[in-house]
Amino acid sequence: MKITSFAAGVPLMLAMLAGGEGLRAEQPDSSAAAALASYIQSLRLIDVHEHLYIEQDYRKNPPDNIFALFYPSAYDDLISAGMPEPDWQIIMNPAFPLSDRWALFAPYWQRIRNTGFGHIPLIIAKDLYGIDDINDSTYAELNRRMAACHEPGWYRRVLRDNAGIEMIVEDMGSLEFDRSLFRHVLKFDHLLNVRSSAQLEILSSVYHHPVAGLDDYLAVIDRAVADGVRHGMVGIKMALAYERSLQVDRVAKESAEEILQKVLQQQNGSPDLPAGEIKPLQDYLIFHLCGLAVKHNMPVQIHTGFQAWLRNDIRQADPIGLIPLFQAFPGVRFSLLHGSYPYGDHLAVLAKQYPNVYIDLSWLYAISPSFAERYLHEWIETIPGNKIMAFGGDYFYPEQSYAESKIARKVITKVLVTKMEAGYLSYESATFLAAALLRDNGIRFFGLKKITPEFPDKPVIVSDPVIRELVKSREENSGLVTHWLAAGPFDLKANVLNQVTPPPGFLESYAPERSVDPVSQISQDGAILSWLPARADARGYLDFTKVLGNYGRSIGYAYTEIISSDDRQVVMAFGSSDGLKIWVNGMLVHDRHGLHKARRDDVLISVPFRSGTNHLLFKVEHFVGVDWGLYLRVLDPDKALTFKKTFTGFRAGA
């Protein structure tokens, strides 16, 4: 099947411009217009905002029918046009015949074909799947072609080759993205929108830091942001307009503490504090988060204007309310997303008045391409050219981002050619501005300094063999230990958290440290325990709470065996929650107490393996919270290791 590349759109773009609405009939230098259109089409884009699934998950659960092309944006239009919401659940369920689902869908599709959201699936169908329209006679063939295209490499084909995107800034948490194509921001709304004691309990468990007062709460936020920085985030994201007004005011710490204490004193099951009552606490936390942006030199993205899904209060999303933040943090770069639709005039004033306020047009071309065109004309006249980031998708699926990129190039070309033909911009100024809007401003805003004009498709070569092998293992998802025996819980023998001094239970030598017998029972303090077969998940995480139960203040043991073809040094990469001891063939090789989240490949050590079966025993402490488990990856560049799935056990000293 022939797929349209981003460069192939130049002739079509020129044809559109020749008869384009808003251009003068007299074109004194049509070659300049053609050259500008060609230049814009050739630019490699920086996509400053997406929610794309990582490709591994996409391939496991690809959009299995054409209706996924309409989700989520066009779905909102379908419901707005009158589709009963329960019908959508039927339409998206592949268990029902495609023809029946189309029959439910088609009447409402006709009602939204005119919208910007409705144009996204049409562009996808035509350019990526060779189907000129989506109708009664084409839907089945489109569905078939979609199913045939989701092979490995589809992301690069659609995003890099077809859309011409060089780098994407994602908002999907700290997932393991393809670093040659993605960077990520982290959203911290869950730490800002707290309204109940139950929410505070969850946050305390997740971040392993009990919250008894405001200083504790701020420490949780500090830890969350520091974790994000360690995981390579390039910005902080807030989407508060979905839950509350963007009006943010400076609040005294004493006032915030007073409200937090009200939350802490709530009984389980009590209603959340009203929005008006909780707002001062939230405002204080927002200011604190922006202070951390200063500390870590992080830009801040804020959702403004039009909200996804339906029945939102657009009054909450006016960016004018953010002025106190812009004034309080002149050193923080703020990006206001989605052109603040419909508050484009407010956005123009803010970006003109405040050196630290930037405009982000992500998703705007689908919301309303004419709004994007109209306001881009105005913003070019009012805003310094280095403060407009003109492309982002805001989608789940790469096909949708491709469609948005096509509309973005079309609108930007039309606006800049119009400005040039009117004599407002020279050709040189127009090309400079095009590069700034579509790539350079995004690179500077997020500090993507290592991006080159043609970002390499192959991974960066490193000299250290351990790092090289670790990167390879991550790419191949190899070396992860998935089969275990687990035993516990044993008593941690501590009621008070101490990050420095290990608890007695972590120091005590329980029975598993003396021997492991898969079929024998373990007697401990009057309780009878057994070694239980356990499996890590697809990411290599062995979750003790699923095997042993969610016991606070406990010790759990995990055991596995690996066969080596000879005596050799082996690199193990691991992470645990919480503290961890490791024995290899009875020798203690790692001993680290402390509360922390389990992170894959967090610690690397080199250990001796002997020829034959090697016995690996892990002791994991658990103080409080829902996170109790470990990751283990063993690097095997020579393919000399065999990971056993059934175990014989061992006795210390044998």
XYZ file of C-alpha atoms in Angstrom:
654
model
C 0.000 0.000 0.000
C 1.346 3.432 -0.880
C 1.729 5.720 2.120
C 1.857 9.492 1.745
C 5.094 11.007 3.088
C 5.294 14.493 4.529
C 7.359 15.713 1.556
C 4.775 14.446 -0.908
C 2.324 17.121 0.229
C 4.184 20.030 -1.439
C 2.287 20.054 -4.777
C -1.051 19.806 -2.989
C -0.016 22.610 -0.638
C 0.930 24.846 -3.540
C -2.360 24.190 -5.288
C -4.223 25.121 -2.128
C -2.238 28.324 -1.839
C -2.798 29.350 -5.431
C -6.526 29.608 -4.880
C -6.342 30.034 -1.136
C -8.911 32.165 0.545
C -7.380 35.319 2.015
C -4.525 35.599 -0.525
C -4.385 38.489 -2.937
C -5.108 37.746 -6.587
C -1.860 39.507 -7.550
C 1.188 37.519 -6.560
C 4.216 39.500 -7.595
C 6.593 36.619 -6.857
C 4.882 33.250 -6.955
C 8.267 31.507 -6.852
C 8.808 32.857 -3.327
C 5.459 31.435 -2.232
C 6.365 28.077 -3.766
C 9.779 28.106 -2.123
C 8.301 28.973 1.270
C 5.702 26.216 0.982
C 8.400 23.722 0.054
C 10.588 24.861 2.937
C 7.779 24.489 5.484
C 6.971 21.044 4.143
C 10.604 19.987 4.550
C 10.972 21.040 8.192
C 11.397 18.315 10.778
C 8.860 19.097 13.481
C 9.144 19.262 17.245
C 5.806 17.966 18.556
C 5.448 19.715 21.911
C 2.457 17.832 23.333
C 1.141 14.264 22.982
C -0.465 11.453 24.981
C 0.642 8.640 22.642
C 0.664 5.093 23.950
C 4.172 3.667 23.956
C 4.651 1.507 20.884
C 4.948 -1.788 22.776
C 1.517 -1.251 24.328
C 0.097 0.002 21.042
C 1.170 -3.185 19.263
C -0.359 -5.320 22.012
C -3.642 -3.412 21.847
C -3.767 -1.581 18.506
C -6.909 0.226 17.385
C -8.685 -2.898 16.134
C -11.411 -1.104 14.248
C -11.943 2.138 12.372
C -13.886 3.688 15.226
C -10.683 4.112 17.242
C -9.734 6.847 14.763
C -12.551 8.933 16.223
C -11.458 8.614 19.851
C -11.337 10.722 21.911
C -11.906 14.061 20.160
C -14.399 13.162 17.444
C -16.155 10.947 19.985
C -17.043 14.105 21.908
C -18.598 15.537 18.741
C -20.580 12.332 18.182
C -22.066 12.530 21.677
C -22.676 16.261 21.249
C -24.492 15.454 17.991
C -26.902 13.168 19.840
C -25.357 9.704 19.887
C -26.445 7.846 23.063
C -23.312 7.240 25.109
C -24.100 3.518 25.666
C -24.090 3.070 21.874
C -20.407 3.964 21.802
C -19.573 1.015 24.046
C -21.250 -1.286 21.531
C -19.551 0.434 18.589
C -16.104 -0.049 20.158
C -16.693 -3.707 21.067
C -15.152 -6.006 18.402
C -17.265 -8.897 19.689
C -20.197 -7.453 17.738
C -20.350 -7.615 13.919
C -18.664 -4.675 12.214
C -21.711 -4.098 10.019
C -24.000 -3.713 13.029
C -21.617 -1.318 14.709
C -21.357 0.745 11.526
C -25.145 0.906 11.321
C -25.207 2.480 14.805
C -22.347 4.819 13.975
C -23.139 6.067 10.469
C -26.074 8.458 11.169
C -24.034 10.424 13.715
C -20.911 10.371 11.559
C -22.836 12.311 8.933
C -23.601 14.968 11.525
C -19.959 15.651 12.472
C -18.145 15.341 9.145
C -18.048 19.136 9.037
C -16.121 19.576 12.314
C -12.390 19.884 12.731
C -12.387 16.737 14.854
C -14.321 14.960 12.100
C -11.665 15.830 9.522
C -8.902 13.999 11.419
C -10.187 10.463 10.574
C -10.757 11.479 6.940
C -7.145 12.590 6.551
C -5.922 9.377 8.177
C -8.059 7.188 5.929
C -6.906 8.920 2.744
C -3.208 9.469 3.412
C -2.255 6.454 5.512
C -4.641 3.786 4.241
C -5.482 4.922 0.697
C -9.243 5.273 1.314
C -10.693 8.500 -0.092
C -13.751 8.644 2.165
C -15.306 6.884 5.137
C -18.774 5.724 4.135
C -21.040 2.710 3.699
C -18.988 1.315 0.825
C -15.489 1.853 2.296
C -15.651 1.244 6.046
C -15.037 -2.515 5.834
C -11.995 -2.148 3.575
C -10.594 0.608 5.784
C -11.004 -1.669 8.787
C -9.141 -4.452 6.978
C -6.267 -2.189 5.911
C -5.880 -0.831 9.421
C -5.535 -4.326 10.852
C -2.833 -5.142 8.281
C -0.623 -2.141 9.026
C 0.200 -2.391 12.714
C 3.538 -4.133 12.378
C 6.732 -3.235 14.296
C 8.095 0.084 13.076
C 4.643 1.571 12.503
C 5.353 4.495 14.868
C 8.471 5.533 12.983
C 6.743 5.071 9.671
C 3.819 7.299 10.636
C 5.511 9.832 12.913
C 9.028 10.152 11.522
C 8.576 9.284 7.840
C 5.027 10.474 7.109
C 4.538 13.321 9.575
C 8.155 14.472 9.505
C 8.336 14.663 13.301
C 11.808 14.660 14.802
C 10.980 14.656 18.510
C 7.821 14.357 20.604
C 7.205 15.649 24.137
C 4.910 13.130 25.833
C 2.521 13.434 28.769
C 2.106 9.765 29.735
C 4.031 9.418 32.983
C 7.527 7.962 33.362
C 7.130 5.151 30.851
C 10.066 3.689 28.973
C 9.826 5.676 25.763
C 11.946 5.301 22.648
C 14.447 8.014 23.515
C 15.324 8.631 19.883
C 11.758 9.870 19.311
C 10.336 10.885 22.701
C 10.968 13.057 25.738
C 8.380 13.433 28.497
C 6.798 15.837 30.945
C 5.104 14.743 34.167
C 1.708 15.852 35.392
C 1.377 16.496 39.139
C -2.349 17.215 39.452
C -2.822 14.246 41.782
C -0.630 16.062 44.319
C -2.429 19.387 43.936
C -6.091 18.398 43.821
C -6.308 16.639 47.174
C -9.685 17.120 48.903
C -10.021 14.261 51.381
C -8.131 12.350 54.054
C -8.447 9.184 51.944
C -6.489 10.842 49.133
C -3.796 11.866 51.596
C -3.490 8.299 52.859
C -2.965 7.059 49.323
C -0.299 9.682 48.631
C 1.458 8.823 51.890
C 1.576 5.159 50.872
C 2.679 5.758 47.297
C 5.514 8.100 48.251
C 6.417 6.345 51.519
C 6.132 9.531 53.530
C 3.391 9.901 56.157
C 1.609 13.274 55.958
C 0.868 14.794 59.355
C 1.220 18.427 58.349
C 2.038 20.806 55.530
C 5.796 20.293 55.705
C 5.239 16.555 55.220
C 2.998 17.247 52.244
C 5.577 19.545 50.666
C 8.206 16.852 51.182
C 6.019 14.430 49.221
C 5.800 16.909 46.343
C 9.570 17.498 46.534
C 10.184 13.755 46.302
C 7.792 13.305 43.382
C 9.439 16.084 41.374
C 12.949 14.848 42.202
C 11.932 11.371 41.026
C 10.688 12.907 37.781
C 13.959 14.726 37.247
C 15.903 11.489 37.813
C 13.720 9.779 35.237
C 14.540 12.413 32.630
C 11.419 14.574 32.541
C 11.843 17.798 30.572
C 8.941 19.729 32.073
C 6.170 19.946 34.670
C 2.535 19.683 33.548
C -0.668 20.932 35.204
C -4.212 20.341 33.908
C -6.107 21.951 36.765
C -8.769 23.529 34.544
C -10.580 20.187 34.411
C -11.184 20.301 38.166
C -11.102 23.940 39.247
C -10.569 27.515 38.129
C -7.170 28.638 36.872
C -7.449 31.653 39.162
C -4.431 31.171 41.449
C -3.655 33.445 44.398
C -0.732 33.715 46.787
C -1.660 32.169 50.163
C 0.050 32.344 53.559
C 1.539 29.081 54.795
C -0.487 29.287 58.021
C -3.742 29.415 56.054
C -2.738 26.425 53.959
C -1.750 24.470 57.079
C -5.118 25.190 58.680
C -7.001 23.783 55.688
C -4.757 20.732 55.482
C -5.477 19.935 59.125
C -9.200 20.031 58.344
C -8.583 17.465 55.616
C -6.515 15.261 57.907
C -9.190 15.302 60.592
C -11.883 14.037 58.246
C -13.416 10.668 59.021
C -13.295 7.956 56.365
C -16.314 8.287 54.131
C -16.774 11.987 54.841
C -17.541 14.167 51.805
C -14.665 16.015 50.167
C -14.079 19.567 51.275
C -15.922 21.990 48.936
C -13.874 23.448 46.104
C -14.044 26.955 47.513
C -12.785 25.827 50.902
C -9.910 23.709 49.581
C -8.731 26.237 46.969
C -6.279 28.196 49.204
C -4.432 24.970 50.054
C -4.283 24.005 46.393
C -3.031 27.488 45.478
C -0.246 27.214 48.052
C 0.782 23.826 46.617
C 0.754 25.209 43.060
C 3.110 27.991 44.125
C 5.348 25.418 45.802
C 5.427 23.305 42.635
C 6.442 26.332 40.580
C 9.205 26.948 43.119
C 10.478 23.455 42.360
C 10.431 24.349 38.663
C 12.885 27.115 39.551
C 15.037 24.732 41.588
C 15.266 22.127 38.827
C 15.222 24.584 35.896
C 12.060 23.026 34.506
C 9.493 24.704 32.244
C 5.798 24.391 33.132
C 2.980 23.381 30.760
C -0.544 24.422 31.778
C -3.760 23.306 30.115
C -5.775 26.377 29.179
C -8.956 26.831 27.174
C -10.999 24.043 25.620
C -11.229 20.861 27.692
C -11.563 17.318 26.346
C -14.651 15.254 27.099
C -18.001 16.939 27.550
C -19.911 19.102 30.012
C -16.857 21.005 31.242
C -16.961 24.546 32.587
C -14.963 26.609 30.084
C -14.954 29.540 32.502
C -12.437 27.632 34.605
C -9.920 27.577 31.751
C -9.329 31.310 31.136
C -5.545 31.881 31.413
C -6.007 35.389 32.840
C -6.262 33.836 36.314
C -2.640 32.662 36.111
C -1.174 36.184 36.245
C -0.091 35.856 39.927
C 2.071 32.852 38.940
C 3.686 34.686 36.041
C 4.488 37.596 38.346
C 5.779 35.456 41.214
C 8.051 33.265 39.062
C 9.639 35.404 36.337
C 12.363 32.803 35.874
C 9.957 29.952 35.016
C 8.950 29.422 31.387
C 5.182 28.834 31.195
C 3.609 27.236 28.118
C -0.151 27.818 27.796
C -1.613 24.938 25.846
C -4.144 24.715 23.011
C -4.060 28.388 22.067
C -6.302 28.935 25.128
C -9.294 28.459 22.788
C -11.562 30.444 22.851
C -9.468 32.944 24.866
C -7.009 33.736 22.089
C -7.077 37.472 22.793
C -6.306 36.964 26.481
C -3.453 34.675 25.503
C -2.022 37.313 23.149
C -1.935 39.918 25.913
C -0.312 37.534 28.411
C 2.405 36.358 26.018
C 3.115 39.943 24.977
C 3.202 41.348 28.521
C 5.126 38.574 30.285
C 8.547 37.442 29.017
C 8.042 34.035 30.650
C 4.710 33.186 28.933
C 4.713 31.143 25.724
C 1.952 30.086 23.324
C 1.358 26.416 22.451
C -0.952 25.585 19.519
C -1.210 21.838 20.167
C -4.605 20.325 19.241
C -5.810 23.744 18.037
C -5.830 22.831 14.338
C -8.407 20.116 14.990
C -10.470 22.194 17.415
C -10.823 24.893 14.752
C -8.360 25.361 11.880
C -9.883 28.763 11.088
C -9.362 29.916 14.696
C -5.748 28.748 14.464
C -5.299 30.637 11.197
C -7.016 33.805 12.413
C -5.144 33.997 15.689
C -1.808 32.951 14.224
C -2.082 36.043 12.031
C -2.717 38.130 15.156
C -0.095 36.432 17.310
C 2.594 36.921 14.666
C 1.767 40.633 14.792
C 1.767 40.836 18.605
C 4.069 38.152 20.044
C 7.860 37.773 19.643
C 8.483 34.938 17.219
C 10.527 32.919 19.704
C 7.489 32.473 22.003
C 5.103 30.550 19.733
C 5.268 26.744 19.554
C 3.036 25.939 16.637
C 2.642 22.176 16.615
C 1.485 19.473 18.998
C -1.047 16.700 18.554
C -2.555 15.825 21.957
C -3.610 12.337 20.811
C -3.443 8.679 21.845
C -2.716 7.226 18.387
C 0.139 8.189 16.019
C -2.187 8.296 13.010
C -4.078 11.181 14.612
C -0.849 13.098 15.225
C 0.002 12.699 11.542
C -3.338 14.237 10.544
C -2.847 17.172 12.932
C 0.634 17.766 11.511
C -0.769 17.967 7.994
C -3.333 20.599 8.976
C -0.692 22.507 10.943
C 1.668 22.733 7.951
C -1.232 23.815 5.734
C -2.390 26.576 8.098
C 1.109 27.871 8.847
C 2.002 27.912 5.164
C -1.158 29.822 4.308
C -0.578 32.396 7.072
C 3.088 33.005 6.291
C 2.573 33.208 2.544
C -0.244 35.704 3.121
C 2.035 37.788 5.346
C 4.798 37.614 2.774
C 2.552 38.484 -0.159
C 1.135 41.427 1.781
C 4.650 42.715 2.331
C 4.477 42.220 6.089
C 7.254 39.596 6.054
C 10.190 39.116 3.722
C 10.941 35.652 2.412
C 13.915 35.450 4.787
C 11.791 36.520 7.775
C 9.050 34.037 6.847
C 11.437 31.082 6.610
C 13.124 32.065 9.878
C 9.729 32.300 11.587
C 8.562 28.963 10.133
C 11.582 27.172 11.575
C 11.090 28.919 14.921
C 7.378 28.043 15.153
C 7.690 24.424 14.068
C 10.932 23.288 15.726
C 13.451 25.773 17.149
C 11.180 27.248 19.836
C 10.265 23.795 21.137
C 13.924 22.799 21.297
C 14.804 25.887 23.322
C 11.737 25.781 25.575
C 12.322 22.190 26.682
C 16.112 22.314 26.530
C 16.392 19.655 23.815
C 19.925 20.781 23.031
C 21.249 17.494 21.688
C 18.783 17.264 18.815
C 20.457 17.555 15.415
C 18.752 18.579 12.154
C 18.468 14.920 11.201
C 18.095 12.945 14.402
C 19.751 9.520 13.990
C 17.484 6.510 13.736
C 20.107 4.292 15.345
C 20.842 4.496 19.077
C 23.711 6.611 20.355
C 26.918 4.578 20.582
C 28.467 4.470 24.061
C 31.897 3.170 24.923
C 31.112 1.519 28.262
C 30.212 -2.138 27.545
C 27.937 -2.439 30.588
C 25.867 0.595 29.607
C 25.775 -0.627 26.013
C 24.519 -4.038 27.081
C 21.979 -2.523 29.470
C 20.575 -0.294 26.722
C 20.371 -3.295 24.418
C 18.629 -5.396 27.072
C 16.095 -2.640 27.658
C 15.374 -2.346 23.948
C 14.953 -6.113 23.638
C 13.197 -6.442 27.006
C 15.642 -9.252 27.780
C 17.461 -10.493 30.868
C 14.469 -10.050 33.166
C 14.018 -12.736 35.810
C 10.357 -13.759 35.804
C 10.184 -17.051 37.741
C 10.586 -17.032 41.507
C 9.789 -18.636 44.809
C 8.511 -16.264 47.504
C 8.118 -16.671 51.265
C 6.721 -14.417 53.972
C 5.693 -12.279 55.633
C 8.285 -12.173 58.401
C 8.256 -9.543 61.147
C 10.128 -6.306 60.434
C 10.136 -5.684 64.209
C 9.833 -1.900 63.915
C 6.977 0.522 64.448
C 8.862 3.760 63.800
C 10.320 4.726 60.453
C 14.072 5.330 60.472
C 15.791 5.867 57.148
C 19.274 5.457 58.635
C 19.115 2.587 61.119
C 17.917 -0.752 59.720
C 15.011 -2.313 61.647
C 15.751 -5.447 63.716
C 13.864 -7.683 61.299
C 16.087 -6.558 58.441
C 19.139 -7.511 60.492
C 17.800 -10.803 61.826
C 18.671 -14.012 60.013
C 15.363 -15.736 59.323
C 15.073 -19.363 58.191
C 15.242 -18.656 54.401
C 18.745 -17.283 54.847
C 19.878 -20.689 56.084
C 18.184 -22.874 53.492
C 15.602 -22.913 50.730
C 13.564 -26.076 50.221
C 10.720 -25.550 47.735
C 8.619 -28.362 49.216
C 9.230 -27.836 52.945
C 7.269 -25.604 55.283
C 8.822 -22.826 57.355
C 7.942 -22.443 61.020
C 8.199 -18.843 62.205
C 6.855 -17.410 65.475
C 4.096 -20.011 65.635
C 3.086 -19.513 62.012
C 3.627 -22.041 59.231
C 4.818 -20.519 55.946
C 5.570 -22.086 52.576
C 7.629 -21.210 49.534
C 5.120 -20.059 46.923
C 5.680 -20.053 43.142
C 5.610 -16.459 41.900
C 5.807 -14.750 38.511
C 6.992 -11.258 37.687
C 4.859 -9.196 35.322
C 5.774 -8.262 31.743
C 8.001 -5.427 32.974
C 9.850 -7.781 35.329
C 8.224 -6.616 38.572
C 7.718 -9.230 41.266
C 4.831 -7.856 43.354
C 4.965 -9.304 46.867
C 1.536 -7.855 47.694
C -0.024 -10.196 45.114
C 1.854 -13.238 46.392
C 2.230 -12.677 50.128
C -0.437 -10.020 50.806
C -0.138 -6.329 51.569
C 1.435 -6.506 55.036
C 3.020 -3.393 56.460
C 6.193 -3.664 58.527
C 7.172 -6.995 57.001
C 10.002 -8.918 55.401
C 9.616 -10.975 52.243
C 12.067 -13.363 50.589
C 12.406 -14.219 46.901
C 14.542 -16.983 45.453
C 15.578 -17.917 41.915
C 18.226 -19.994 40.144
C 20.346 -19.244 37.067
C 22.600 -21.728 35.272
C 25.937 -20.462 33.962
C 28.030 -22.271 31.357
C 31.253 -21.320 33.186
C 32.712 -19.294 36.039
C 32.228 -15.597 35.213
C 31.444 -12.115 36.513
C 27.833 -11.148 35.843
C 26.191 -7.721 36.042
C 22.854 -7.630 37.840
C 20.535 -4.606 37.534
C 17.771 -4.378 40.105
C 15.465 -2.163 42.127
C 13.291 -2.793 45.149
C 10.746 -1.362 47.525
C 11.903 -1.021 50.178
C 15.370 -2.010 51.490
C 17.131 -5.034 50.020
C 19.731 -7.703 50.782
C 21.016 -10.081 48.109
C 22.948 -13.332 48.472
C 24.557 -15.119 45.526
C 25.534 -18.691 46.350
C 25.367 -17.820 50.038
C 27.586 -14.723 49.761
C 26.054 -11.352 50.694
C 26.601 -9.057 47.687
C 24.201 -6.179 48.443
C 22.855 -4.659 51.669
C 20.828 -1.440 51.530
C 18.145 -0.358 53.992
C 15.734 2.511 53.299
C 12.308 3.462 51.998
C 12.144 4.027 48.266
C 10.110 3.073 45.231
C 11.073 0.052 43.157
C 12.650 1.226 39.931
C 13.797 -1.069 37.186
C 17.593 -1.125 36.689
C 18.037 1.285 39.605
C 21.263 -0.331 40.926
C 23.951 -2.219 39.009
C 26.496 -4.545 40.648
C 28.942 -7.161 39.367
C 28.768 -10.550 41.087
C 30.613 -13.860 40.672
C 28.699 -16.752 39.079
C 30.052 -20.287 39.099
C 29.678 -22.952 36.480
C 26.365 -24.737 36.945
C 23.434 -23.626 39.088
C 23.689 -20.315 40.920
C 21.404 -19.607 43.873
C 20.034 -16.054 44.268
C 18.207 -15.031 47.452
C 16.586 -11.606 47.940
C 15.351 -10.151 51.245
C 12.992 -7.179 50.815
C 11.751 -5.007 53.667
C 8.354 -3.307 53.628
C 7.389 -0.559 56.017
C 4.140 0.936 54.689
C 2.272 1.528 51.433
C 1.175 -0.487 48.448
C 4.580 -0.826 46.779
C 6.431 -3.977 47.937
C 8.470 -5.931 45.450
C 11.537 -6.016 43.237
C 12.931 -6.038 39.707
C 15.906 -8.126 38.565
C 17.675 -8.049 35.234
C 20.817 -10.127 34.621
C 22.934 -9.019 31.670
C 23.991 -11.862 29.421
C 25.949 -10.531 26.402
C 27.543 -13.939 25.697
C 24.286 -15.931 25.976
C 25.940 -18.050 28.657
C 23.063 -18.055 31.139
C 19.864 -20.080 31.482
C 17.071 -18.764 33.694
C 15.442 -21.682 35.489
C 11.677 -21.963 35.940
C 11.693 -24.723 38.567
C 14.062 -24.827 41.503
C 15.987 -27.341 43.615
C 16.837 -25.037 46.539
C 20.034 -24.714 48.554
C 21.521 -24.873 52.041
C 23.897 -22.178 53.326
C 27.479 -23.398 53.423
C 26.780 -26.294 51.064
